[in-house]
Amino acid sequence: MDLAVDEADLRNVEVLLARPASSTMLPDQPADLLLINGRNSASWLNQHTGLRADLLRLLTADGLVYHEYVGNANPFDGASLTDREMCQFWLTPLSGEMHTAVPQGDRATTAYFRQKQLYSPSVNKQLIKRMGAALGKVTKRQSAPPAAHLAPIHNKPAPTAKRAASGPKRHLRKMARQMINAFLDTVETAEEHLSRQPVTGPMLRRRGVLQGAGATELAQHPPRYLRQIAHADGVDLDGLRWGLSASGEYSSRKLLFFLFNRPAETEAIVHEPSLHKDAQHGDSRPTEPRPTEPQATEPRYIVKMVRDSVFNERLENECRSLRLLHAAGVGDAETLPQVVFAGHHDGLALVGETAVAGIPLRSAAHYTAECPYVHAAIDWL
């Protein structure tokens, strides 16, 4: 973590190693956030209550404490934080950087994220594919023939023989890629299935726990800075359900907040959702009575936010373009997102747009001369 802090040049962050209180150098200034990194750190703080109390005393009146855990057992003893508000989140993947965050108990939003695959499996398919591609390049270099100036002329294979030899190798590489892709898809499907089962599901749940002033309002409202920016443009976001999708490994990828109306049947927030028993995956076995799993509804707004201010201009240009199209009468609410609010938070641009219901073109079109979806897209353009 020290290296990550140094690389990001986070001068307002101080990393403390879990050591006895007598040998831990505490910062002089009060802290706004205490991040307990890793299960071992949380368990260690449970055993050293003196240091834990010292750390908590460093927090400002509005300071927050955040930690994560996987499974049913919360490793951090929050007894000393009973006077602080708390909100828990469903997170994916099981480890590493968070890509998905939904307030725990909001089963309707969780169902939508599962249905639209707005979550990240624990197996990083792209990383494995890149490693396989790199390994293939290394193997290819190692098996390459000697350089021309070092090899005897009579050892050079004829072009036809070289092509004949490369055919089986190309076929084997293709088969290997297909097998790897099939394996990764199987692992991802198995993880999704196991996460819904009564026995294995609790072991495959990653939770984020935020404690401190204003934490509980996140279970009932979108983040405060979104509501404030929207309110400045005359839009009220209070009471909307929300979920965050932050997938992707590149800083150019936007953060996406999905905001939903809150139907009457989803007003209550349960403390421990049964995510493995979604409506579309019903369980016929006898179970304890529980609320009916809400169907995934379409979002009302989608908020786009940049990760790095260097990409502000791109999102600001999108905002201007959508407003110009709307002013020119191009498109309508069913075909073109409408900008409802825009602004900046901590120097990062964000734009709130109306959500357009539909299905991905790739899942409906068959890309032939007679395809009505392709014709409709061409006509619209």
mmCIF file of C-alpha atoms in Angstrom:
data_model
loop_
_atom_site.group_PDB
_atom_site.id
_atom_site.type_symbol
_atom_site.label_atom_id
_atom_site.label_comp_id
_atom_site.label_asym_id
_atom_site.label_seq_id
_atom_site.Cartn_x
_atom_site.Cartn_y
_atom_site.Cartn_z
ATOM 1 C CA MET A 1 0.000 0.000 0.000
ATOM 2 C CA ASP A 2 2.913 2.370 0.686
ATOM 3 C CA LEU A 3 4.013 1.992 -2.944
ATOM 4 C CA ALA A 4 0.502 2.684 -4.253
ATOM 5 C CA VAL A 5 0.232 5.812 -2.099
ATOM 6 C CA ASP A 6 3.613 7.059 -3.318
ATOM 7 C CA GLU A 7 2.803 6.380 -6.980
ATOM 8 C CA ALA A 8 -0.518 8.221 -6.704
ATOM 9 C CA ASP A 9 1.176 11.099 -4.845
ATOM 10 C CA LEU A 10 -1.477 11.037 -2.117
ATOM 11 C CA ARG A 11 0.069 13.497 0.289
ATOM 12 C CA ASN A 12 -2.953 13.509 2.583
ATOM 13 C CA VAL A 13 -2.752 9.737 3.182
ATOM 14 C CA GLU A 14 -0.625 8.104 5.869
ATOM 15 C CA VAL A 15 -0.106 4.340 6.042
ATOM 16 C CA LEU A 16 0.217 2.702 9.471
ATOM 17 C CA LEU A 17 1.387 -0.876 9.929
ATOM 18 C CA ALA A 18 -0.396 -3.060 12.479
ATOM 19 C CA ARG A 19 2.002 -3.029 15.431
ATOM 20 C CA PRO A 20 1.660 -2.764 19.215
ATOM 21 C CA ALA A 21 0.518 0.669 20.350
ATOM 22 C CA SER A 22 3.879 1.421 21.961
ATOM 23 C CA SER A 23 5.695 1.143 18.601
ATOM 24 C CA THR A 24 3.062 2.701 16.328
ATOM 25 C CA MET A 25 3.741 6.297 15.314
ATOM 26 C CA LEU A 26 0.331 7.952 15.158
ATOM 27 C CA PRO A 27 -0.120 11.049 12.981
ATOM 28 C CA ASP A 28 -0.332 14.453 14.629
ATOM 29 C CA GLN A 29 -3.311 15.680 12.616
ATOM 30 C CA PRO A 30 -6.891 14.399 12.931
ATOM 31 C CA ALA A 31 -8.111 11.996 10.254
ATOM 32 C CA ASP A 32 -11.272 12.097 8.143
ATOM 33 C CA LEU A 33 -11.128 8.420 7.153
ATOM 34 C CA LEU A 34 -9.733 5.298 8.784
ATOM 35 C CA LEU A 35 -9.343 2.500 6.233
ATOM 36 C CA ILE A 36 -8.780 -0.909 7.809
ATOM 37 C CA ASN A 37 -7.043 -2.762 5.005
ATOM 38 C CA GLY A 38 -7.410 -6.528 4.976
ATOM 39 C CA ARG A 39 -8.984 -9.139 7.214
ATOM 40 C CA ASN A 40 -5.762 -9.654 9.167
ATOM 41 C CA SER A 41 -5.587 -5.969 10.084
ATOM 42 C CA ALA A 42 -9.175 -6.026 11.345
ATOM 43 C CA SER A 43 -8.570 -9.144 13.433
ATOM 44 C CA TRP A 44 -5.344 -7.671 14.781
ATOM 45 C CA LEU A 45 -7.146 -4.506 15.899
ATOM 46 C CA ASN A 46 -9.699 -6.666 17.697
ATOM 47 C CA GLN A 47 -6.921 -8.075 19.855
ATOM 48 C CA HIS A 48 -5.217 -4.730 20.498
ATOM 49 C CA THR A 49 -8.072 -2.624 21.793
ATOM 50 C CA GLY A 50 -5.733 0.081 23.076
ATOM 51 C CA LEU A 51 -4.385 0.910 19.628
ATOM 52 C CA ARG A 52 -7.876 0.676 18.168
ATOM 53 C CA ALA A 53 -9.124 3.228 20.697
ATOM 54 C CA ASP A 54 -6.184 5.527 19.885
ATOM 55 C CA LEU A 55 -6.936 5.305 16.158
ATOM 56 C CA LEU A 56 -10.615 6.054 16.674
ATOM 57 C CA ARG A 57 -9.738 9.087 18.779
ATOM 58 C CA LEU A 58 -7.853 10.475 15.784
ATOM 59 C CA LEU A 59 -11.066 10.683 13.758
ATOM 60 C CA THR A 60 -12.808 14.013 13.377
ATOM 61 C CA ALA A 61 -16.421 14.369 14.505
ATOM 62 C CA ASP A 62 -17.542 13.520 10.961
ATOM 63 C CA GLY A 63 -14.788 10.953 10.425
ATOM 64 C CA LEU A 64 -15.541 7.614 8.761
ATOM 65 C CA VAL A 65 -14.282 4.068 9.269
ATOM 66 C CA TYR A 66 -14.278 1.637 6.336
ATOM 67 C CA HIS A 67 -13.391 -2.034 6.081
ATOM 68 C CA GLU A 68 -14.311 -5.060 3.961
ATOM 69 C CA TYR A 69 -14.814 -8.765 4.530
ATOM 70 C CA VAL A 70 -15.839 -11.890 2.608
ATOM 71 C CA GLY A 71 -18.306 -14.396 4.043
ATOM 72 C CA ASN A 72 -20.729 -14.202 6.939
ATOM 73 C CA ALA A 73 -18.382 -13.299 9.790
ATOM 74 C CA ASN A 74 -17.483 -9.628 10.072
ATOM 75 C CA PRO A 75 -13.882 -9.717 11.367
ATOM 76 C CA PHE A 76 -13.933 -6.197 12.792
ATOM 77 C CA ASP A 77 -15.452 -5.799 16.217
ATOM 78 C CA GLY A 78 -17.475 -2.613 15.949
ATOM 79 C CA ALA A 79 -18.488 -2.545 19.599
ATOM 80 C CA SER A 80 -16.581 0.673 20.084
ATOM 81 C CA LEU A 81 -18.452 2.224 17.150
ATOM 82 C CA THR A 82 -21.982 1.522 18.324
ATOM 83 C CA ASP A 83 -22.687 5.237 18.461
ATOM 84 C CA ARG A 84 -21.804 5.642 14.781
ATOM 85 C CA GLU A 85 -24.086 5.189 11.793
ATOM 86 C CA MET A 86 -23.400 2.202 9.533
ATOM 87 C CA CYS A 87 -24.124 1.140 5.957
ATOM 88 C CA GLN A 88 -23.012 -2.086 4.290
ATOM 89 C CA PHE A 89 -22.538 -2.694 0.564
ATOM 90 C CA TRP A 90 -22.558 -5.682 -1.778
ATOM 91 C CA LEU A 91 -19.235 -5.557 -3.639
ATOM 92 C CA THR A 92 -17.672 -7.424 -6.556
ATOM 93 C CA PRO A 93 -15.276 -9.023 -7.332
ATOM 94 C CA LEU A 94 -14.337 -11.063 -4.264
ATOM 95 C CA SER A 95 -10.931 -9.381 -4.008
ATOM 96 C CA GLY A 96 -8.918 -6.566 -5.508
ATOM 97 C CA GLU A 97 -10.225 -3.210 -6.649
ATOM 98 C CA MET A 98 -13.956 -2.757 -6.165
ATOM 99 C CA HIS A 99 -15.947 -2.744 -9.426
ATOM 100 C CA THR A 100 -19.510 -2.904 -8.074
ATOM 101 C CA ALA A 101 -21.166 -1.349 -5.030
ATOM 102 C CA VAL A 102 -24.853 -1.614 -4.098
ATOM 103 C CA PRO A 103 -26.295 -0.877 -0.635
ATOM 104 C CA GLN A 104 -26.854 -4.179 1.138
ATOM 105 C CA GLY A 105 -30.495 -5.158 1.262
ATOM 106 C CA ASP A 106 -31.479 -3.394 -1.968
ATOM 107 C CA ARG A 107 -32.414 -6.630 -3.682
ATOM 108 C CA ALA A 108 -34.081 -4.933 -6.665
ATOM 109 C CA THR A 109 -30.913 -3.049 -7.645
ATOM 110 C CA THR A 110 -28.795 -6.133 -7.001
ATOM 111 C CA ALA A 111 -31.113 -8.158 -9.251
ATOM 112 C CA TYR A 112 -30.761 -5.539 -12.004
ATOM 113 C CA PHE A 113 -26.970 -5.583 -11.759
ATOM 114 C CA ARG A 114 -26.956 -9.378 -11.944
ATOM 115 C CA GLN A 115 -29.376 -9.442 -14.867
ATOM 116 C CA LYS A 116 -27.391 -6.854 -16.857
ATOM 117 C CA GLN A 117 -24.051 -8.368 -15.759
ATOM 118 C CA LEU A 118 -22.953 -5.094 -14.177
ATOM 119 C CA TYR A 119 -20.610 -6.927 -11.835
ATOM 120 C CA SER A 120 -17.139 -8.424 -12.060
ATOM 121 C CA PRO A 121 -16.365 -12.123 -11.524
ATOM 122 C CA SER A 122 -13.383 -13.006 -9.371
ATOM 123 C CA VAL A 123 -11.511 -14.530 -12.317
ATOM 124 C CA ASN A 124 -9.885 -11.727 -14.307
ATOM 125 C CA LYS A 125 -10.439 -13.049 -17.818
ATOM 126 C CA GLN A 126 -8.640 -10.212 -19.575
ATOM 127 C CA LEU A 127 -5.553 -10.584 -17.382
ATOM 128 C CA ILE A 128 -5.383 -14.341 -18.003
ATOM 129 C CA LYS A 129 -5.816 -13.807 -21.743
ATOM 130 C CA ARG A 130 -3.005 -11.228 -21.786
ATOM 131 C CA MET A 131 -0.753 -13.585 -19.842
ATOM 132 C CA GLY A 132 -1.537 -16.355 -22.323
ATOM 133 C CA ALA A 133 -0.808 -14.073 -25.267
ATOM 134 C CA ALA A 134 2.498 -12.972 -23.722
ATOM 135 C CA LEU A 135 3.455 -16.590 -23.038
ATOM 136 C CA GLY A 136 2.636 -17.458 -26.636
ATOM 137 C CA LYS A 137 4.935 -14.705 -27.899
ATOM 138 C CA VAL A 138 7.773 -15.921 -25.676
ATOM 139 C CA THR A 139 7.296 -19.498 -26.872
ATOM 140 C CA LYS A 140 7.229 -18.324 -30.469
ATOM 141 C CA ARG A 141 10.495 -16.393 -30.032
ATOM 142 C CA GLN A 142 12.171 -19.356 -28.347
ATOM 143 C CA SER A 143 11.138 -21.710 -31.141
ATOM 144 C CA ALA A 144 12.159 -19.315 -33.910
ATOM 145 C CA PRO A 145 14.987 -20.485 -36.243
ATOM 146 C CA PRO A 146 18.487 -18.956 -35.948
ATOM 147 C CA ALA A 147 19.167 -15.627 -37.579
ATOM 148 C CA ALA A 148 19.878 -15.762 -41.297
ATOM 149 C CA HIS A 149 23.542 -14.695 -40.979
ATOM 150 C CA LEU A 150 24.209 -17.516 -38.478
ATOM 151 C CA ALA A 151 22.347 -20.338 -40.216
ATOM 152 C CA PRO A 152 23.729 -22.297 -43.176
ATOM 153 C CA ILE A 153 21.982 -21.486 -46.416
ATOM 154 C CA HIS A 154 21.063 -25.119 -47.078
ATOM 155 C CA ASN A 155 19.110 -25.344 -43.788
ATOM 156 C CA LYS A 156 16.591 -22.696 -44.821
ATOM 157 C CA PRO A 157 13.208 -24.409 -45.340
ATOM 158 C CA ALA A 158 11.294 -23.919 -48.510
ATOM 159 C CA PRO A 159 8.335 -21.513 -48.286
ATOM 160 C CA THR A 160 5.815 -24.272 -48.941
ATOM 161 C CA ALA A 161 7.315 -26.470 -46.219
ATOM 162 C CA LYS A 162 7.258 -23.566 -43.755
ATOM 163 C CA ARG A 163 3.590 -22.908 -44.471
ATOM 164 C CA ALA A 164 2.784 -26.600 -44.075
ATOM 165 C CA ALA A 165 4.562 -26.708 -40.717
ATOM 166 C CA SER A 166 2.824 -23.587 -39.425
ATOM 167 C CA GLY A 167 -0.643 -24.970 -40.195
ATOM 168 C CA PRO A 168 -0.800 -27.519 -37.349
ATOM 169 C CA LYS A 169 0.733 -25.014 -34.904
ATOM 170 C CA ARG A 170 -1.870 -22.410 -35.796
ATOM 171 C CA HIS A 171 -4.608 -24.999 -35.342
ATOM 172 C CA LEU A 172 -3.240 -26.002 -31.934
ATOM 173 C CA ARG A 173 -3.063 -22.369 -30.809
ATOM 174 C CA LYS A 174 -6.659 -21.835 -31.907
ATOM 175 C CA MET A 175 -7.790 -24.927 -30.002
ATOM 176 C CA ALA A 176 -5.883 -23.764 -26.909
ATOM 177 C CA ARG A 177 -7.563 -20.340 -27.040
ATOM 178 C CA GLN A 178 -10.984 -21.947 -27.380
ATOM 179 C CA MET A 179 -10.309 -24.255 -24.432
ATOM 180 C CA ILE A 180 -9.102 -21.359 -22.254
ATOM 181 C CA ASN A 181 -12.149 -19.243 -23.124
ATOM 182 C CA ALA A 182 -14.483 -22.165 -22.397
ATOM 183 C CA PHE A 183 -12.746 -22.781 -19.061
ATOM 184 C CA LEU A 184 -12.990 -19.115 -18.029
ATOM 185 C CA ASP A 185 -16.664 -18.986 -18.990
ATOM 186 C CA THR A 186 -17.305 -22.146 -16.963
ATOM 187 C CA VAL A 187 -15.541 -20.726 -13.902
ATOM 188 C CA GLU A 188 -17.504 -17.476 -14.159
ATOM 189 C CA THR A 189 -20.814 -19.348 -14.513
ATOM 190 C CA ALA A 190 -19.952 -21.627 -11.590
ATOM 191 C CA GLU A 191 -19.106 -18.664 -9.348
ATOM 192 C CA GLU A 192 -22.393 -16.961 -10.219
ATOM 193 C CA HIS A 193 -24.339 -20.178 -9.527
ATOM 194 C CA LEU A 194 -22.581 -20.886 -6.229
ATOM 195 C CA SER A 195 -23.101 -17.306 -5.043
ATOM 196 C CA ARG A 196 -26.866 -17.926 -5.169
ATOM 197 C CA GLN A 197 -26.898 -21.159 -3.182
ATOM 198 C CA PRO A 198 -27.893 -21.257 0.526
ATOM 199 C CA VAL A 199 -24.707 -23.025 1.656
ATOM 200 C CA THR A 200 -22.008 -21.581 -0.602
ATOM 201 C CA GLY A 201 -23.600 -18.169 -1.188
ATOM 202 C CA PRO A 202 -22.600 -16.603 2.148
ATOM 203 C CA MET A 203 -18.983 -17.660 1.589
ATOM 204 C CA LEU A 204 -18.918 -15.834 -1.764
ATOM 205 C CA ARG A 205 -20.161 -12.471 -0.553
ATOM 206 C CA ARG A 206 -17.881 -9.489 -0.335
ATOM 207 C CA ARG A 207 -19.102 -6.717 1.917
ATOM 208 C CA GLY A 208 -17.966 -3.152 2.423
ATOM 209 C CA VAL A 209 -18.794 -1.532 5.768
ATOM 210 C CA LEU A 210 -18.880 2.251 6.189
ATOM 211 C CA GLN A 211 -19.361 3.673 9.687
ATOM 212 C CA GLY A 212 -19.674 7.298 10.657
ATOM 213 C CA ALA A 213 -21.763 10.420 10.182
ATOM 214 C CA GLY A 214 -24.134 10.183 7.220
ATOM 215 C CA ALA A 215 -23.443 6.514 6.505
ATOM 216 C CA THR A 216 -27.009 5.284 6.962
ATOM 217 C CA GLU A 217 -28.425 7.775 4.460
ATOM 218 C CA LEU A 218 -26.576 5.897 1.694
ATOM 219 C CA ALA A 219 -29.037 3.030 2.171
ATOM 220 C CA GLN A 220 -31.931 5.354 1.314
ATOM 221 C CA HIS A 221 -30.444 7.998 -0.987
ATOM 222 C CA PRO A 222 -27.690 8.363 -3.617
ATOM 223 C CA PRO A 223 -24.394 9.904 -2.434
ATOM 224 C CA ARG A 224 -24.802 13.431 -1.105
ATOM 225 C CA TYR A 225 -22.595 15.129 -3.706
ATOM 226 C CA LEU A 226 -24.760 13.723 -6.528
ATOM 227 C CA ARG A 227 -27.891 15.040 -4.838
ATOM 228 C CA GLN A 228 -26.348 18.469 -4.295
ATOM 229 C CA ILE A 229 -25.228 18.847 -7.927
ATOM 230 C CA ALA A 230 -28.611 17.636 -9.191
ATOM 231 C CA HIS A 231 -30.450 19.977 -6.806
ATOM 232 C CA ALA A 232 -28.512 22.927 -8.248
ATOM 233 C CA ASP A 233 -30.121 22.079 -11.623
ATOM 234 C CA GLY A 234 -33.567 21.633 -10.103
ATOM 235 C CA VAL A 235 -33.534 17.817 -9.969
ATOM 236 C CA ASP A 236 -34.473 15.950 -6.783
ATOM 237 C CA LEU A 237 -32.674 12.620 -6.274
ATOM 238 C CA ASP A 238 -33.792 12.047 -2.690
ATOM 239 C CA GLY A 239 -35.120 8.558 -2.060
ATOM 240 C CA LEU A 240 -33.843 7.015 -5.291
ATOM 241 C CA ARG A 241 -32.189 3.603 -5.152
ATOM 242 C CA TRP A 242 -28.680 3.469 -6.565
ATOM 243 C CA GLY A 243 -25.785 1.242 -7.532
ATOM 244 C CA LEU A 244 -22.253 1.942 -8.749
ATOM 245 C CA SER A 245 -20.529 0.184 -11.646
ATOM 246 C CA ALA A 246 -16.802 0.938 -11.874
ATOM 247 C CA SER A 247 -15.553 -1.877 -14.087
ATOM 248 C CA GLY A 248 -12.542 -1.589 -16.349
ATOM 249 C CA GLU A 249 -8.833 -1.258 -15.785
ATOM 250 C CA TYR A 250 -8.234 2.059 -17.548
ATOM 251 C CA SER A 251 -8.600 5.550 -16.115
ATOM 252 C CA SER A 252 -10.522 6.596 -19.233
ATOM 253 C CA ARG A 253 -13.415 4.305 -18.254
ATOM 254 C CA LYS A 254 -16.213 6.248 -16.600
ATOM 255 C CA LEU A 255 -17.860 5.521 -13.280
ATOM 256 C CA LEU A 256 -21.568 4.786 -13.756
ATOM 257 C CA PHE A 257 -24.233 5.429 -11.129
ATOM 258 C CA PHE A 258 -27.581 3.770 -11.878
ATOM 259 C CA LEU A 259 -30.459 5.576 -10.143
ATOM 260 C CA PHE A 260 -33.874 3.905 -9.754
ATOM 261 C CA ASN A 261 -37.294 4.898 -8.494
ATOM 262 C CA ARG A 262 -38.121 3.215 -5.203
ATOM 263 C CA PRO A 263 -41.385 1.233 -5.529
ATOM 264 C CA ALA A 264 -43.466 0.742 -2.399
ATOM 265 C CA GLU A 265 -42.540 -2.937 -2.169
ATOM 266 C CA THR A 266 -38.821 -2.108 -1.949
ATOM 267 C CA GLU A 267 -39.036 0.607 0.690
ATOM 268 C CA ALA A 268 -37.854 -1.678 3.501
ATOM 269 C CA ILE A 269 -34.137 -2.360 3.648
ATOM 270 C CA VAL A 270 -33.400 -5.827 5.011
ATOM 271 C CA HIS A 271 -30.210 -6.363 6.968
ATOM 272 C CA GLU A 272 -29.064 -9.621 5.384
ATOM 273 C CA PRO A 273 -30.306 -10.164 1.809
ATOM 274 C CA SER A 274 -30.542 -13.606 0.234
ATOM 275 C CA LEU A 275 -28.749 -12.694 -2.970
ATOM 276 C CA HIS A 276 -28.595 -16.333 -3.994
ATOM 277 C CA LYS A 277 -32.369 -16.562 -4.260
ATOM 278 C CA ASP A 278 -33.230 -14.061 -6.975
ATOM 279 C CA ALA A 279 -36.702 -14.257 -8.477
ATOM 280 C CA GLN A 280 -35.518 -15.632 -11.786
ATOM 281 C CA HIS A 281 -33.643 -18.411 -9.931
ATOM 282 C CA GLY A 282 -36.422 -19.549 -7.604
ATOM 283 C CA ASP A 283 -35.925 -22.167 -4.932
ATOM 284 C CA SER A 284 -38.675 -24.789 -4.629
ATOM 285 C CA ARG A 285 -37.423 -26.154 -1.315
ATOM 286 C CA PRO A 286 -39.185 -25.139 1.922
ATOM 287 C CA THR A 287 -37.654 -21.953 3.325
ATOM 288 C CA GLU A 288 -38.488 -19.447 5.995
ATOM 289 C CA PRO A 289 -41.006 -16.807 4.908
ATOM 290 C CA ARG A 290 -39.318 -13.835 3.276
ATOM 291 C CA PRO A 291 -40.334 -10.898 1.068
ATOM 292 C CA THR A 292 -40.903 -11.655 -2.609
ATOM 293 C CA GLU A 293 -37.793 -10.943 -4.654
ATOM 294 C CA PRO A 294 -38.451 -7.710 -6.565
ATOM 295 C CA GLN A 295 -38.103 -7.719 -10.315
ATOM 296 C CA ALA A 296 -35.247 -5.709 -11.804
ATOM 297 C CA THR A 297 -36.707 -2.402 -13.005
ATOM 298 C CA GLU A 298 -35.153 -0.027 -15.500
ATOM 299 C CA PRO A 299 -33.132 2.905 -14.126
ATOM 300 C CA ARG A 300 -34.514 6.426 -14.173
ATOM 301 C CA TYR A 301 -31.175 8.197 -14.522
ATOM 302 C CA ILE A 302 -27.615 7.177 -15.311
ATOM 303 C CA VAL A 303 -24.840 9.388 -13.978
ATOM 304 C CA LYS A 304 -21.483 9.294 -15.728
ATOM 305 C CA MET A 305 -18.402 10.485 -13.876
ATOM 306 C CA VAL A 306 -14.757 10.569 -14.936
ATOM 307 C CA ARG A 307 -12.045 8.910 -12.871
ATOM 308 C CA ASP A 308 -9.369 11.441 -13.809
ATOM 309 C CA SER A 309 -9.787 15.143 -14.494
ATOM 310 C CA VAL A 310 -7.736 14.836 -17.700
ATOM 311 C CA PHE A 311 -10.870 13.270 -19.235
ATOM 312 C CA ASN A 312 -13.207 16.070 -18.131
ATOM 313 C CA GLU A 313 -13.301 17.584 -21.607
ATOM 314 C CA ARG A 314 -14.605 14.360 -23.163
ATOM 315 C CA LEU A 315 -17.577 14.154 -20.822
ATOM 316 C CA GLU A 316 -18.232 17.891 -20.999
ATOM 317 C CA ASN A 317 -18.285 17.616 -24.799
ATOM 318 C CA GLU A 318 -20.803 14.756 -24.562
ATOM 319 C CA CYS A 319 -22.976 16.935 -22.346
ATOM 320 C CA ARG A 320 -22.851 19.865 -24.794
ATOM 321 C CA SER A 321 -23.573 17.587 -27.765
ATOM 322 C CA LEU A 322 -26.626 15.996 -26.157
ATOM 323 C CA ARG A 323 -28.012 19.400 -25.237
ATOM 324 C CA LEU A 324 -27.468 20.718 -28.771
ATOM 325 C CA LEU A 325 -29.182 17.666 -30.284
ATOM 326 C CA HIS A 326 -32.107 18.104 -27.932
ATOM 327 C CA ALA A 327 -32.378 21.818 -28.773
ATOM 328 C CA ALA A 328 -32.324 20.979 -32.493
ATOM 329 C CA GLY A 329 -35.141 18.469 -32.088
ATOM 330 C CA VAL A 330 -32.989 15.473 -32.986
ATOM 331 C CA GLY A 331 -34.186 12.264 -31.356
ATOM 332 C CA ASP A 332 -36.628 11.914 -28.494
ATOM 333 C CA ALA A 333 -36.738 10.555 -24.947
ATOM 334 C CA GLU A 334 -37.020 6.979 -26.255
ATOM 335 C CA THR A 335 -33.985 7.135 -28.534
ATOM 336 C CA LEU A 336 -31.637 9.779 -27.133
ATOM 337 C CA PRO A 337 -30.524 10.395 -23.524
ATOM 338 C CA GLN A 338 -31.483 13.805 -22.173
ATOM 339 C CA VAL A 339 -29.110 15.714 -19.889
ATOM 340 C CA VAL A 340 -30.911 16.483 -16.623
ATOM 341 C CA PHE A 341 -28.005 17.824 -14.566
ATOM 342 C CA ALA A 342 -24.249 18.281 -14.802
ATOM 343 C CA GLY A 343 -21.421 19.602 -12.687
ATOM 344 C CA HIS A 344 -18.117 18.790 -11.015
ATOM 345 C CA HIS A 345 -17.200 17.065 -7.778
ATOM 346 C CA ASP A 346 -13.678 17.537 -6.463
ATOM 347 C CA GLY A 347 -12.583 18.598 -9.950
ATOM 348 C CA LEU A 348 -14.154 15.578 -11.685
ATOM 349 C CA ALA A 349 -16.868 16.115 -14.301
ATOM 350 C CA LEU A 350 -20.165 14.272 -14.029
ATOM 351 C CA VAL A 351 -23.327 14.246 -16.137
ATOM 352 C CA GLY A 352 -26.759 12.911 -15.184
ATOM 353 C CA GLU A 353 -28.775 11.605 -18.133
ATOM 354 C CA THR A 354 -32.153 9.983 -18.612
ATOM 355 C CA ALA A 355 -31.917 6.232 -19.122
ATOM 356 C CA VAL A 356 -33.086 4.888 -22.484
ATOM 357 C CA ALA A 357 -34.730 1.473 -22.209
ATOM 358 C CA GLY A 358 -33.786 -1.175 -24.730
ATOM 359 C CA ILE A 359 -31.573 -4.149 -25.461
ATOM 360 C CA PRO A 360 -28.047 -4.222 -26.917
ATOM 361 C CA LEU A 361 -28.000 -4.143 -30.718
ATOM 362 C CA ARG A 362 -25.597 -7.078 -30.826
ATOM 363 C CA SER A 363 -28.123 -9.310 -29.042
ATOM 364 C CA ALA A 364 -30.983 -8.544 -31.459
ATOM 365 C CA ALA A 365 -29.432 -7.832 -34.847
ATOM 366 C CA HIS A 366 -28.349 -10.580 -37.239
ATOM 367 C CA TYR A 367 -26.402 -8.159 -39.502
ATOM 368 C CA THR A 368 -27.882 -9.115 -42.861
ATOM 369 C CA ALA A 369 -29.281 -6.938 -45.631
ATOM 370 C CA GLU A 370 -32.805 -7.672 -44.373
ATOM 371 C CA CYS A 371 -32.139 -7.017 -40.663
ATOM 372 C CA PRO A 372 -34.723 -4.429 -39.479
ATOM 373 C CA TYR A 373 -32.554 -3.347 -36.535
ATOM 374 C CA VAL A 374 -29.623 -2.488 -38.782
ATOM 375 C CA HIS A 375 -31.943 -0.579 -41.129
ATOM 376 C CA ALA A 376 -33.428 1.322 -38.180
ATOM 377 C CA ALA A 377 -29.963 2.263 -36.916
ATOM 378 C CA ILE A 378 -28.872 3.454 -40.367
ATOM 379 C CA ASP A 379 -32.071 5.460 -40.859
ATOM 380 C CA TRP A 380 -31.676 7.102 -37.443
ATOM 381 C CA LEU A 381 -28.086 8.094 -38.210
#
